[in-house]
Short mmCIF file of C-alpha atoms in Angstrom, two decimals:
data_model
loop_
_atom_site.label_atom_id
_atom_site.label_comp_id
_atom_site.label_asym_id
_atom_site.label_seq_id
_atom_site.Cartn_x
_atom_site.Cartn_y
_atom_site.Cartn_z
CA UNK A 385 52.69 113.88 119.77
CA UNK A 386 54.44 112.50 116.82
CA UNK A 387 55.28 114.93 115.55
CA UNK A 388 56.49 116.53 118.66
CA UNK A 389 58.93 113.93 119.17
CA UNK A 390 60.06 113.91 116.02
CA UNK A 391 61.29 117.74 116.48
CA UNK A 392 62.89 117.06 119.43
CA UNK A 393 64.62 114.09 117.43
CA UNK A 394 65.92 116.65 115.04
CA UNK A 395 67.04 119.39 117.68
CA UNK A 396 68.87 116.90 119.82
CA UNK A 397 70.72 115.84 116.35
CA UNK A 398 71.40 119.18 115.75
CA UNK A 399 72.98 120.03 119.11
CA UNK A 400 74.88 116.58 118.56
CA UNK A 401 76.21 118.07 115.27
CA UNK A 402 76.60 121.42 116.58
CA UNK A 403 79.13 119.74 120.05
CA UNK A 404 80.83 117.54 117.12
CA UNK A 405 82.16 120.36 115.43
CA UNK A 406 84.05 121.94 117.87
CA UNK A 407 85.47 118.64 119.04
CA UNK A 408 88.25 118.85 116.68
CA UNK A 409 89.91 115.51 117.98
CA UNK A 410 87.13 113.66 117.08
CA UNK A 411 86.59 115.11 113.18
CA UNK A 412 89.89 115.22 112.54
CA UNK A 413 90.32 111.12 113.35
CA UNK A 414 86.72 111.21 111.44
CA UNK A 415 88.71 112.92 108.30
CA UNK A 416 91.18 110.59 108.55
CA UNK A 417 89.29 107.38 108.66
CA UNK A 418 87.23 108.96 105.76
CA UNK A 419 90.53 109.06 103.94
CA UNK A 420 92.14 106.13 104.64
CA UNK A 421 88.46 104.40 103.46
CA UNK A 422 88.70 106.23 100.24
CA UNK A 423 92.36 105.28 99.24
CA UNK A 424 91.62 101.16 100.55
CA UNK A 425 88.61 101.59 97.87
CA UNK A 426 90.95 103.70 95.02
CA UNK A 427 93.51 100.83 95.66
CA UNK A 428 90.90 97.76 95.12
CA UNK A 429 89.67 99.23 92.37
CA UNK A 430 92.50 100.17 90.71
CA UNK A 431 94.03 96.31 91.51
CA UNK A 432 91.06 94.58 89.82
CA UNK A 433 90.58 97.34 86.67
CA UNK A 434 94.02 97.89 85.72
CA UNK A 435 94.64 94.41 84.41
CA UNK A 436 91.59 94.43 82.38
CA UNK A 437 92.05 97.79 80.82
CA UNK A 438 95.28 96.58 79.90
CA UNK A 439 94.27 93.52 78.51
CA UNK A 440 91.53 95.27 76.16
CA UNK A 441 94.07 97.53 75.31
CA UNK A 442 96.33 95.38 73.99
CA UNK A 443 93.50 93.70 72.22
CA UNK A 444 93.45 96.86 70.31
CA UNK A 445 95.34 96.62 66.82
CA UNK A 446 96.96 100.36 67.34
CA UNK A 447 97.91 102.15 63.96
CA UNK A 448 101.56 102.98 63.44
CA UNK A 449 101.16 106.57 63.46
CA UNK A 450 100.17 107.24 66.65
CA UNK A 451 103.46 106.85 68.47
CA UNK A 452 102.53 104.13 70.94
CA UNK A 453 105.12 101.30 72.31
CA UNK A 454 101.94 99.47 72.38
CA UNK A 455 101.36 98.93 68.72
CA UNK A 456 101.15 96.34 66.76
CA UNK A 457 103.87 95.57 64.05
CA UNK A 458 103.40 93.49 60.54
CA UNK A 459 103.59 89.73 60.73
CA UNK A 460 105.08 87.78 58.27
CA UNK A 461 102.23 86.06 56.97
CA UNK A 462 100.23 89.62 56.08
CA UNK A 463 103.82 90.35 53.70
CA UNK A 464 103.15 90.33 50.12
CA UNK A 465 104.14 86.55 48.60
CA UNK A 466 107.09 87.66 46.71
CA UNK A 467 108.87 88.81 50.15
CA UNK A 468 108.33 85.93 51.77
CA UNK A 469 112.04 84.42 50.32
CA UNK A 470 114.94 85.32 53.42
CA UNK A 471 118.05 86.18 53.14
CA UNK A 472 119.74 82.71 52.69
CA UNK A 473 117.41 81.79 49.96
CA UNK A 474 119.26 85.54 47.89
CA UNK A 475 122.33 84.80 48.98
CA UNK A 476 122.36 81.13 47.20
CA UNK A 477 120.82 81.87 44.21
CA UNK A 478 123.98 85.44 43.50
CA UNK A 479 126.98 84.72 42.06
CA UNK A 480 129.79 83.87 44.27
CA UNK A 481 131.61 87.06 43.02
CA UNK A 482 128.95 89.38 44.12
CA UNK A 483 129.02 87.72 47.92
CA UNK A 484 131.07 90.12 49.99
CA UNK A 485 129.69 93.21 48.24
CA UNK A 486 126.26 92.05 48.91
CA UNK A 487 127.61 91.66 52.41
CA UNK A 488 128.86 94.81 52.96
CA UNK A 489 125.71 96.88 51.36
CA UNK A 490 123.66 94.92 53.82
CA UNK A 491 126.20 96.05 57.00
CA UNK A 492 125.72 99.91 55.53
CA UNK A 493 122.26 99.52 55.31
CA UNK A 494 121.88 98.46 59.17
CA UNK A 495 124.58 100.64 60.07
CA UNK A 496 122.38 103.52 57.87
CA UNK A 497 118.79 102.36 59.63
CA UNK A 498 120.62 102.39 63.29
CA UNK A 499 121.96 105.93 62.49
CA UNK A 500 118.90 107.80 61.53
CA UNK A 501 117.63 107.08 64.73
CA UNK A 502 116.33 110.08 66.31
CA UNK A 503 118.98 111.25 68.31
CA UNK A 504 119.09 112.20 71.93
CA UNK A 505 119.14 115.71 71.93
CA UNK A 506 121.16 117.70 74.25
CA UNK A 507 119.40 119.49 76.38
CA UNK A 508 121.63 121.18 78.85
CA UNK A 509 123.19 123.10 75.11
CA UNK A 510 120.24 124.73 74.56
CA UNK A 511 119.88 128.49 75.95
CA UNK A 512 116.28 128.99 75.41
CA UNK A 513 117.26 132.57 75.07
CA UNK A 514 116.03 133.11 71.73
CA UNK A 515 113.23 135.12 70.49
CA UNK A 516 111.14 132.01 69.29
CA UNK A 517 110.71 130.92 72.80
CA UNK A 518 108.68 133.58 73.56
CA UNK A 519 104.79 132.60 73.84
CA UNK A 520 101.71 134.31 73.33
CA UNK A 521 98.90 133.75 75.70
CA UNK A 522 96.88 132.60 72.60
CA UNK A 523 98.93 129.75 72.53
CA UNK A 524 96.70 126.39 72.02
CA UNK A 525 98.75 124.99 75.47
CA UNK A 526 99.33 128.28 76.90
CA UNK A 527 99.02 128.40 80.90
CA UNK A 528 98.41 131.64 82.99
CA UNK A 529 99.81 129.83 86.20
CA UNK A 530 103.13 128.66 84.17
CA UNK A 531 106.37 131.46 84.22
CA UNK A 532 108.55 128.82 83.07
CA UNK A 533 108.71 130.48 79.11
CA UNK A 534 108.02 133.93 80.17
CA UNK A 535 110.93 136.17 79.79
CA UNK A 536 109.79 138.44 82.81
CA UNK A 537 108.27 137.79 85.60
CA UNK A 538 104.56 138.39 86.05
CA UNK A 539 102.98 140.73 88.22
CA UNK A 540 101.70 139.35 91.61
CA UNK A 541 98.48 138.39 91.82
CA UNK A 542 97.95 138.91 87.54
CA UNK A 543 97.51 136.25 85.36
CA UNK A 544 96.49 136.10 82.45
CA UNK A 545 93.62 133.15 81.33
CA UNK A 546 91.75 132.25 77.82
CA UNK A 547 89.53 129.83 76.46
CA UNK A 548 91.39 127.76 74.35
CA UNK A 549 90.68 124.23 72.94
CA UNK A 550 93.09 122.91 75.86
CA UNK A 551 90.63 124.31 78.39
CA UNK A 552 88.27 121.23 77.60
CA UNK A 553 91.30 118.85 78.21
CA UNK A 554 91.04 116.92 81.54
CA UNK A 555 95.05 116.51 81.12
CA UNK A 556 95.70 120.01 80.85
CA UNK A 557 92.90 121.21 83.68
CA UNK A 558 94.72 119.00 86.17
CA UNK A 559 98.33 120.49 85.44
CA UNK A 560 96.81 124.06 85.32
CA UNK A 561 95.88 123.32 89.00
CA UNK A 562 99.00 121.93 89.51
CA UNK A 563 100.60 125.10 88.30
CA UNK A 564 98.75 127.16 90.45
CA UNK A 565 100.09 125.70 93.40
CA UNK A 566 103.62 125.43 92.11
CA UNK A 567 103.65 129.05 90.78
CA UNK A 568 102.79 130.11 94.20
CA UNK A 569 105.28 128.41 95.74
CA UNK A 570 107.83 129.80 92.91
CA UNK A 571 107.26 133.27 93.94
CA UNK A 572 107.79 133.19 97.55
CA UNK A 573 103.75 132.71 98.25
CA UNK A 574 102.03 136.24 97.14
CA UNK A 575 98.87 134.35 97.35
CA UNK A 576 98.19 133.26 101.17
CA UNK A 577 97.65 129.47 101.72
CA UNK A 578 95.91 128.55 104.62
CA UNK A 579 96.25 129.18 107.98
CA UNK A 580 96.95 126.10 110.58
CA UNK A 581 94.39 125.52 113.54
CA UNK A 582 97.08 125.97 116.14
CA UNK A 583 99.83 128.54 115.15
CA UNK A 584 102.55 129.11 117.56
CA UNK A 585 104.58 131.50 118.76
CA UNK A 586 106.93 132.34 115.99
CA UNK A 587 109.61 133.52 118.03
CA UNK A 588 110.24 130.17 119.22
CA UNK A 589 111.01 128.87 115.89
CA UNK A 590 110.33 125.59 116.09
CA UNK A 591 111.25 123.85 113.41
CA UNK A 592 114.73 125.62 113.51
CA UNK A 593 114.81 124.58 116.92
CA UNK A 594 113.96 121.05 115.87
CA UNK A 595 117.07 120.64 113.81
CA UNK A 596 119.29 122.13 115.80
CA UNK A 597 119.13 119.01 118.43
CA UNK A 598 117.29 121.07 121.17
CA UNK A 599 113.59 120.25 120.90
CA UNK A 600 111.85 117.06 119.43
CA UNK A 601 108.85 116.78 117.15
CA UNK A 602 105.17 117.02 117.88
CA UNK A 603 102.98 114.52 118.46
CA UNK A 604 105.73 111.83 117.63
CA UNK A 605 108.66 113.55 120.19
CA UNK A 606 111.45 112.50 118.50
CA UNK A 607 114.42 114.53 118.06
CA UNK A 608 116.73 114.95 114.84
CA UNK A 609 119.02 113.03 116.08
CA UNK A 610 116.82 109.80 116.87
CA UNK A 611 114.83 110.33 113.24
CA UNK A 612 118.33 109.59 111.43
CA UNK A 613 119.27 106.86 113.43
CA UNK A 614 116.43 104.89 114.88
CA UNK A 615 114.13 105.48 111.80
CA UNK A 616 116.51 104.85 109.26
CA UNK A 617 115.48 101.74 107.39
CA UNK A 618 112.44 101.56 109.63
CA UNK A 619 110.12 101.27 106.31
CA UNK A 620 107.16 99.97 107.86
CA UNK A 621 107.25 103.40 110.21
CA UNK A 622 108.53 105.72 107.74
CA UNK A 623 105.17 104.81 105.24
CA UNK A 624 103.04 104.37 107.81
CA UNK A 625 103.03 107.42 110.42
CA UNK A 626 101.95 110.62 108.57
CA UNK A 627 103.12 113.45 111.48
CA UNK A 628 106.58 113.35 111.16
CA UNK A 629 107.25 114.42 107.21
CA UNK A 630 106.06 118.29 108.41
CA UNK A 631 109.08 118.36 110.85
CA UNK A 632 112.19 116.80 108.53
CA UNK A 633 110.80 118.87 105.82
CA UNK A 634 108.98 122.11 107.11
CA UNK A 635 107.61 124.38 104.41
CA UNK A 636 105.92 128.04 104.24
CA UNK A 637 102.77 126.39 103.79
CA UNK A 638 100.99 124.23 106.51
CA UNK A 639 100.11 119.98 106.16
CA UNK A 640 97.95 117.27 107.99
CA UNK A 641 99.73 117.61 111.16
CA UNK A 642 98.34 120.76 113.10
CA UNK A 643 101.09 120.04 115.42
CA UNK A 644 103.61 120.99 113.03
CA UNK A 645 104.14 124.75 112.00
CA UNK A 646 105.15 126.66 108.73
CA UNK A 647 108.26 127.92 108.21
CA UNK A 648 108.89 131.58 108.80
CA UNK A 649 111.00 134.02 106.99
CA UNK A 650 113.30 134.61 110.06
CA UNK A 651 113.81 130.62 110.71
CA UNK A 652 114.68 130.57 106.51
CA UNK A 653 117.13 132.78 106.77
CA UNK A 654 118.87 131.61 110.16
CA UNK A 655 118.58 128.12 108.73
CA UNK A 656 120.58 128.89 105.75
CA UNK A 657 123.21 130.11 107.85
CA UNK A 658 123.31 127.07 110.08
CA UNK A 659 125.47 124.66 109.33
CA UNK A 660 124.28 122.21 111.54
CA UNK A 661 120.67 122.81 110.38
CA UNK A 662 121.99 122.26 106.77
CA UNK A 663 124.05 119.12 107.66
CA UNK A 664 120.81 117.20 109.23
CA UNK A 665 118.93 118.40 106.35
CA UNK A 666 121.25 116.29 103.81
CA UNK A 667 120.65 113.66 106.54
CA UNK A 668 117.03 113.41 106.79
CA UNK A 669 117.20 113.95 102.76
CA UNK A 670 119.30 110.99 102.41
CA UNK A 671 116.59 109.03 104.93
CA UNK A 672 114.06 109.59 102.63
CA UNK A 673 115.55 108.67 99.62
CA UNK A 674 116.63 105.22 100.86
CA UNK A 675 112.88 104.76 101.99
CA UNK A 676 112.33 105.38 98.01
CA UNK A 677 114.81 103.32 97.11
CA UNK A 678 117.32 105.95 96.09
CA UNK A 679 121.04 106.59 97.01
CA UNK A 680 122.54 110.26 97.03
CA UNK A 681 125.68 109.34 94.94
CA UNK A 682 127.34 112.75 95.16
CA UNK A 683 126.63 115.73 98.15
CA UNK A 684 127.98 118.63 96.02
CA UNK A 685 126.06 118.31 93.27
CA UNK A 686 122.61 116.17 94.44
CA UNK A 687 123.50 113.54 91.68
CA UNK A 688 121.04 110.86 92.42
CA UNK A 689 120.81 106.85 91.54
CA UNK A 690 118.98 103.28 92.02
CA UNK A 691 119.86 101.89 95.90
CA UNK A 692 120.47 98.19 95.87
CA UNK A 693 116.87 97.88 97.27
CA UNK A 694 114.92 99.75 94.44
CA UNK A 695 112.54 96.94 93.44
CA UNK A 696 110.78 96.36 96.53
CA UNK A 697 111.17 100.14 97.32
CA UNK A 698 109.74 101.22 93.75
CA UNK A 699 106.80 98.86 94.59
CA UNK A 700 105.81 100.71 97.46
CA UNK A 701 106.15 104.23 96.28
CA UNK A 702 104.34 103.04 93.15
CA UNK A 703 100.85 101.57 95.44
CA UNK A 704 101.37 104.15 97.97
CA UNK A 705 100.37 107.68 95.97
CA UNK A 706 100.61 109.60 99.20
CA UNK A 707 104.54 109.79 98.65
CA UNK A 708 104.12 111.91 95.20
CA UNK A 709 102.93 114.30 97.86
CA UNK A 710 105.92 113.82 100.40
CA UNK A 711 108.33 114.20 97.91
CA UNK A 712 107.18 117.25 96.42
CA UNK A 713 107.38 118.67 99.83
CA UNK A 714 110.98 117.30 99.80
CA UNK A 715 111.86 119.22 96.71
CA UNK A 716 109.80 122.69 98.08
CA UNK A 717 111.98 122.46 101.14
CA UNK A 718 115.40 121.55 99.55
CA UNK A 719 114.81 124.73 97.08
CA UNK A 720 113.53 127.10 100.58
CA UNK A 721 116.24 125.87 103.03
CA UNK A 722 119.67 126.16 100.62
CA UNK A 723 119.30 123.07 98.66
CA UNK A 724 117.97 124.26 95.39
CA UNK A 725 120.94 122.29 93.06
CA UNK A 726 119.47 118.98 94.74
CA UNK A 727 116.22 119.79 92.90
CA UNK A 728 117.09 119.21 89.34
CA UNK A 729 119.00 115.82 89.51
CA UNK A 730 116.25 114.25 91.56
CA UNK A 731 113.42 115.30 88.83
CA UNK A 732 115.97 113.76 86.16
CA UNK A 733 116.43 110.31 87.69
CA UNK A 734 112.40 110.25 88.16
CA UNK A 735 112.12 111.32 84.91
CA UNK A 736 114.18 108.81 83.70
CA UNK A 737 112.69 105.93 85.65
CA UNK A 738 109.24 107.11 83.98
CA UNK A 739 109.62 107.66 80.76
CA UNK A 740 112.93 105.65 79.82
CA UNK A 741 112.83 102.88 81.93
CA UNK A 742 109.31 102.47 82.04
CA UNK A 743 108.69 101.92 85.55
CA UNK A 744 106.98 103.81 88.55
CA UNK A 745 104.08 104.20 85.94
CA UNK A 746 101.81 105.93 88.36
CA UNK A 747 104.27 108.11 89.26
CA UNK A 748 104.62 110.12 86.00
CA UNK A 749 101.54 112.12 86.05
CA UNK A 750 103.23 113.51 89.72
CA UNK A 751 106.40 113.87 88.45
CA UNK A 752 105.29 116.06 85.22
CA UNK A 753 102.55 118.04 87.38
CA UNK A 754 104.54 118.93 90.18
CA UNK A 755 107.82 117.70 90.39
CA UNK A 756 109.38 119.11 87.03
CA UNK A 757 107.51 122.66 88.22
CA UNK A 758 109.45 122.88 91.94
CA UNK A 759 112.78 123.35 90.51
CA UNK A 760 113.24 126.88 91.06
CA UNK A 761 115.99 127.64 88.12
CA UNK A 762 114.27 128.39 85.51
CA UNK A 763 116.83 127.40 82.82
CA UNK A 764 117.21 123.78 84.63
CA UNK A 765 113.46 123.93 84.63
CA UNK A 766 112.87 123.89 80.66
CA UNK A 767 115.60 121.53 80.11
CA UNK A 768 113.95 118.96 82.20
CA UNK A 769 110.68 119.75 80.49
CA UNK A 770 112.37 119.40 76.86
CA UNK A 771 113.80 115.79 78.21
CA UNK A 772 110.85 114.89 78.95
CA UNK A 773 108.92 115.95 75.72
CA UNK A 774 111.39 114.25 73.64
CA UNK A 775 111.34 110.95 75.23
CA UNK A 776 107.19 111.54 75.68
CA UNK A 777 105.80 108.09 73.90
CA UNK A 778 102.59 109.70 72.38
CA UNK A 779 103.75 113.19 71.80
CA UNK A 780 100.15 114.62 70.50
CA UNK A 781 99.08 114.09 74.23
CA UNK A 782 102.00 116.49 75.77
CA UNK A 783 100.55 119.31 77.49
CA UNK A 784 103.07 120.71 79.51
CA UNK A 785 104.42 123.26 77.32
CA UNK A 786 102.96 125.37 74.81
CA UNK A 787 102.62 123.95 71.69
CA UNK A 788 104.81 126.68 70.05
CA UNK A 789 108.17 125.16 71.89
CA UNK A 790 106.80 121.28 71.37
CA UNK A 791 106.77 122.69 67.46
CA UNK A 792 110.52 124.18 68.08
CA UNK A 793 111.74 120.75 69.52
CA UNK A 794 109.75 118.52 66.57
CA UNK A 795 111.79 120.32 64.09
CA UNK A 796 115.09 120.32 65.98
CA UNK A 797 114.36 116.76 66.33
CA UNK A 798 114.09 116.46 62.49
CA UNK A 799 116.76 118.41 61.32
CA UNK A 800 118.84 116.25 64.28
CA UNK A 801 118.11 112.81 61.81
CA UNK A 802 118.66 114.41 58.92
CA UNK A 803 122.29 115.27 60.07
CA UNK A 804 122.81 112.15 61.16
CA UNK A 805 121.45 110.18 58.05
CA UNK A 806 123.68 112.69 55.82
CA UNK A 807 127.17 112.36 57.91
CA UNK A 808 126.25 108.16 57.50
CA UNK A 809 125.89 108.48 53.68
CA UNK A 810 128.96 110.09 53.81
CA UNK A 811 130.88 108.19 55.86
CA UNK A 812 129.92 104.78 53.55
CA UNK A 813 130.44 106.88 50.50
CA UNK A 814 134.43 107.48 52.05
CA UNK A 815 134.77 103.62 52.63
CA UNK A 816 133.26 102.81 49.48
CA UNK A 817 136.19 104.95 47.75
CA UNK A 818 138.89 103.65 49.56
CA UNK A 819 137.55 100.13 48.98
CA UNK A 820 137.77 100.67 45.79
CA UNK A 821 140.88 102.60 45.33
CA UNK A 822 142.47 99.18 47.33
CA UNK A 823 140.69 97.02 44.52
CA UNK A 824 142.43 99.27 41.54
CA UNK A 825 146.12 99.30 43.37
#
């Protein structure tokens, strides 16, 4: 009998199961609770780790050589003794006559040490035409899912994959996924993506229809028109409801709201030709980017800067990772619907804010994956990449190029101080003459 009952235990589960999976409702808030549990643990652990990884790491005496703002520089004590004397003690113990030329050898030496800096280099000069950028897939960095040094386009649906060292990096496995989704997105889509649960009609076109004024979104039902001026500034709305980022910024590739649909090819090319479609796309564009904390300074040319609120707005987008994901649908959509010279000067600034400023910190993995890899020019593309390899802290961990170009850059880099320190020397040498041709008239 007990074991009887026990059957009939299981088979009613099953049927249970079996009901539950075809109540889509019901998994689907199931999925998201499962989701929202998962980031409330990421963000508690992350809150009571990250301080203590960063305090044992800057326990750590780093070495010089690795390239680290973190390390550790020489105290005074560790000098040898016969350093230890500054510079008033060797200024009162030389002759009174030797006292401004001391002076001015010690104003060329700063002025030499701040010189030979390594200079900024200029990215937007360089052509990357040249027959050194081209990479073979041997390459120890070399991606199959990455067009951005190829010459020609690959073949759809062809690319090419080896074992390299790199392939046991858990750095470079994460952008090689990365690149697979980007690369698809590059090309138009030749590889299908996944199909939503409810597809519509797509003769409606909804989402044209949607910024055109004349229907509202789904579940939320708000039109265009209410998004830019009821949600605007509405933070607490804007980070919290999840539906509504499909709609202002529909792609060719569905989200989490099966209410939403993908764009189609016919609504891509009617929208382009809309210029009321395009005008409330700059609009909800600008909506976003004041949620981030971001003001479009200049409409022609997408040149981007810090709002007045960026602190508190850097904050959030910093603890909340689900907006790396928002905004690379905003740069997908600006590059599908007409907006593809927005793309660049938003991947600057965040590029800038990561790896010059030093803030948005877990950001930067996002904006190197997938951010840098939506711009669709190709040429505005590797310039962002070099900007961000040259201003890359530890450069031996860069993995976002082949190591070919990082080797191109390294030496343009070193032949860029060497100018530098050689028009300095000269430039002393000249004021050095005319010092003392003044002295001999």
């Amino acid at each position: 009998m007990q074991s009887v009952s026990l059957l009939c235990y299981f088979v009613k589960l099953l049927v249970r199961l079996f009901v539950a999976m075809f109540n889509f409702n019901r998994l689907y808030s199931a999925y998201g609770w499962f989701r929202r549990t998962l980031c409330f643990f990421w963000r508690f652990t992350k809150r009571i780790f990250n301080p203590i990884c960063e305090y044992l790491l800057l326990r750590i005496p780093w070495r010089k050589d690795t390239g680290s703002k973190g390390e550790l520089g020489v105290n005074a004590e560790d000098r040898p003794t016969e350093r230890r004397f500054s510079d008033q003690d060797e200024e009162s113990h030389r002759p009174e006559g030797q006292h401004e030329a001391a002076c001015r050898e010690r104003a060329a030496d700063s002025h030499r040490e701040l010189t030979c800096k390594p200079p900024r280099f200029e990215e937007d000069g360089d052509d990357f035409d040249g027959d050194e950028y081209r990479v073979e897939p041997t390459d120890e960095l070399y991606c199959g899912y990455d067009s951005t040094w190829e010459t020609e386009e690959p073949q759809r649906g062809k690319v090419t994959r080896t074992k390299r060292p790199a392939a046991y990096n858990y750095m470079f496995n994460r952008f090689e996924n990365a690149a697979k989704d980007m690369q698809n997105y590059r090309h138009d889509y030749p590889s299908p993506v996944r199909q939503q649960r409810r597809n519509q009609i797509s003769d409606t076109k909804p989402n044209l229809q949607f910024y055109l004024g004349m229907t509202c979104s789904v579940p939320d039902d708000v039109s265009i028109g209410s998004f830019h001026t009821d949600w605007y500034g509405q933070y607490n709305s804007l980070e919290s409801v999840h539906s509504y980022i499909q709609w202002l910024f529909p792609l060719q590739e569905p989200g989490m709201n099966y209410e939403a649909t993908t764009l189609t090819k016919e609504e891509i090319t009617e929208f382009c030709q809309s210029d009321t479609a395009k005008a409330n796309l700059v609009k909800s564009y600008k909506l976003m980017l004041d949620f981030y904390g971001i003001e479009l300074c200049d409409e022609e040319t997408g040149e981007v800067k810090r709002a007045s609120n960026w602190r508190d707005r850097f904050n959030n987008l910093n603890s909340r990772l689900h907006n790396n994901l928002r905004i690379t649908r905003i740069l997908k959509c600006l590059g599908t619907l007409g907006y593809r010279h927005y793309q660049a000067p938003l991947v600057r600034f965040f590029l800038e804010e990561t790896l010059v400023r030093g803030q948005l910190p877990d950001v930067k993995i996002s904006v190197l994956n997938y951010f840098v890899f939506a711009v669709l020019d190709k040429r505005e593309r590797r310039s962002l990449i070099k900007f961000a390899y040259v201003r890359y802290d530890r450069k031996e961990e860069f993995i976002w190029c082949p190591k070919k170009i990082q080797m191109i850059w390294s030496q343009q880099g070193m032949e860029g101080r060497k100018e530098a320190c050689e028009l300095d020397l000269n430039r002393v040498s000249r004021s050095q003459d005319e010092e003392n041709e003044a002295e001999t008239a």
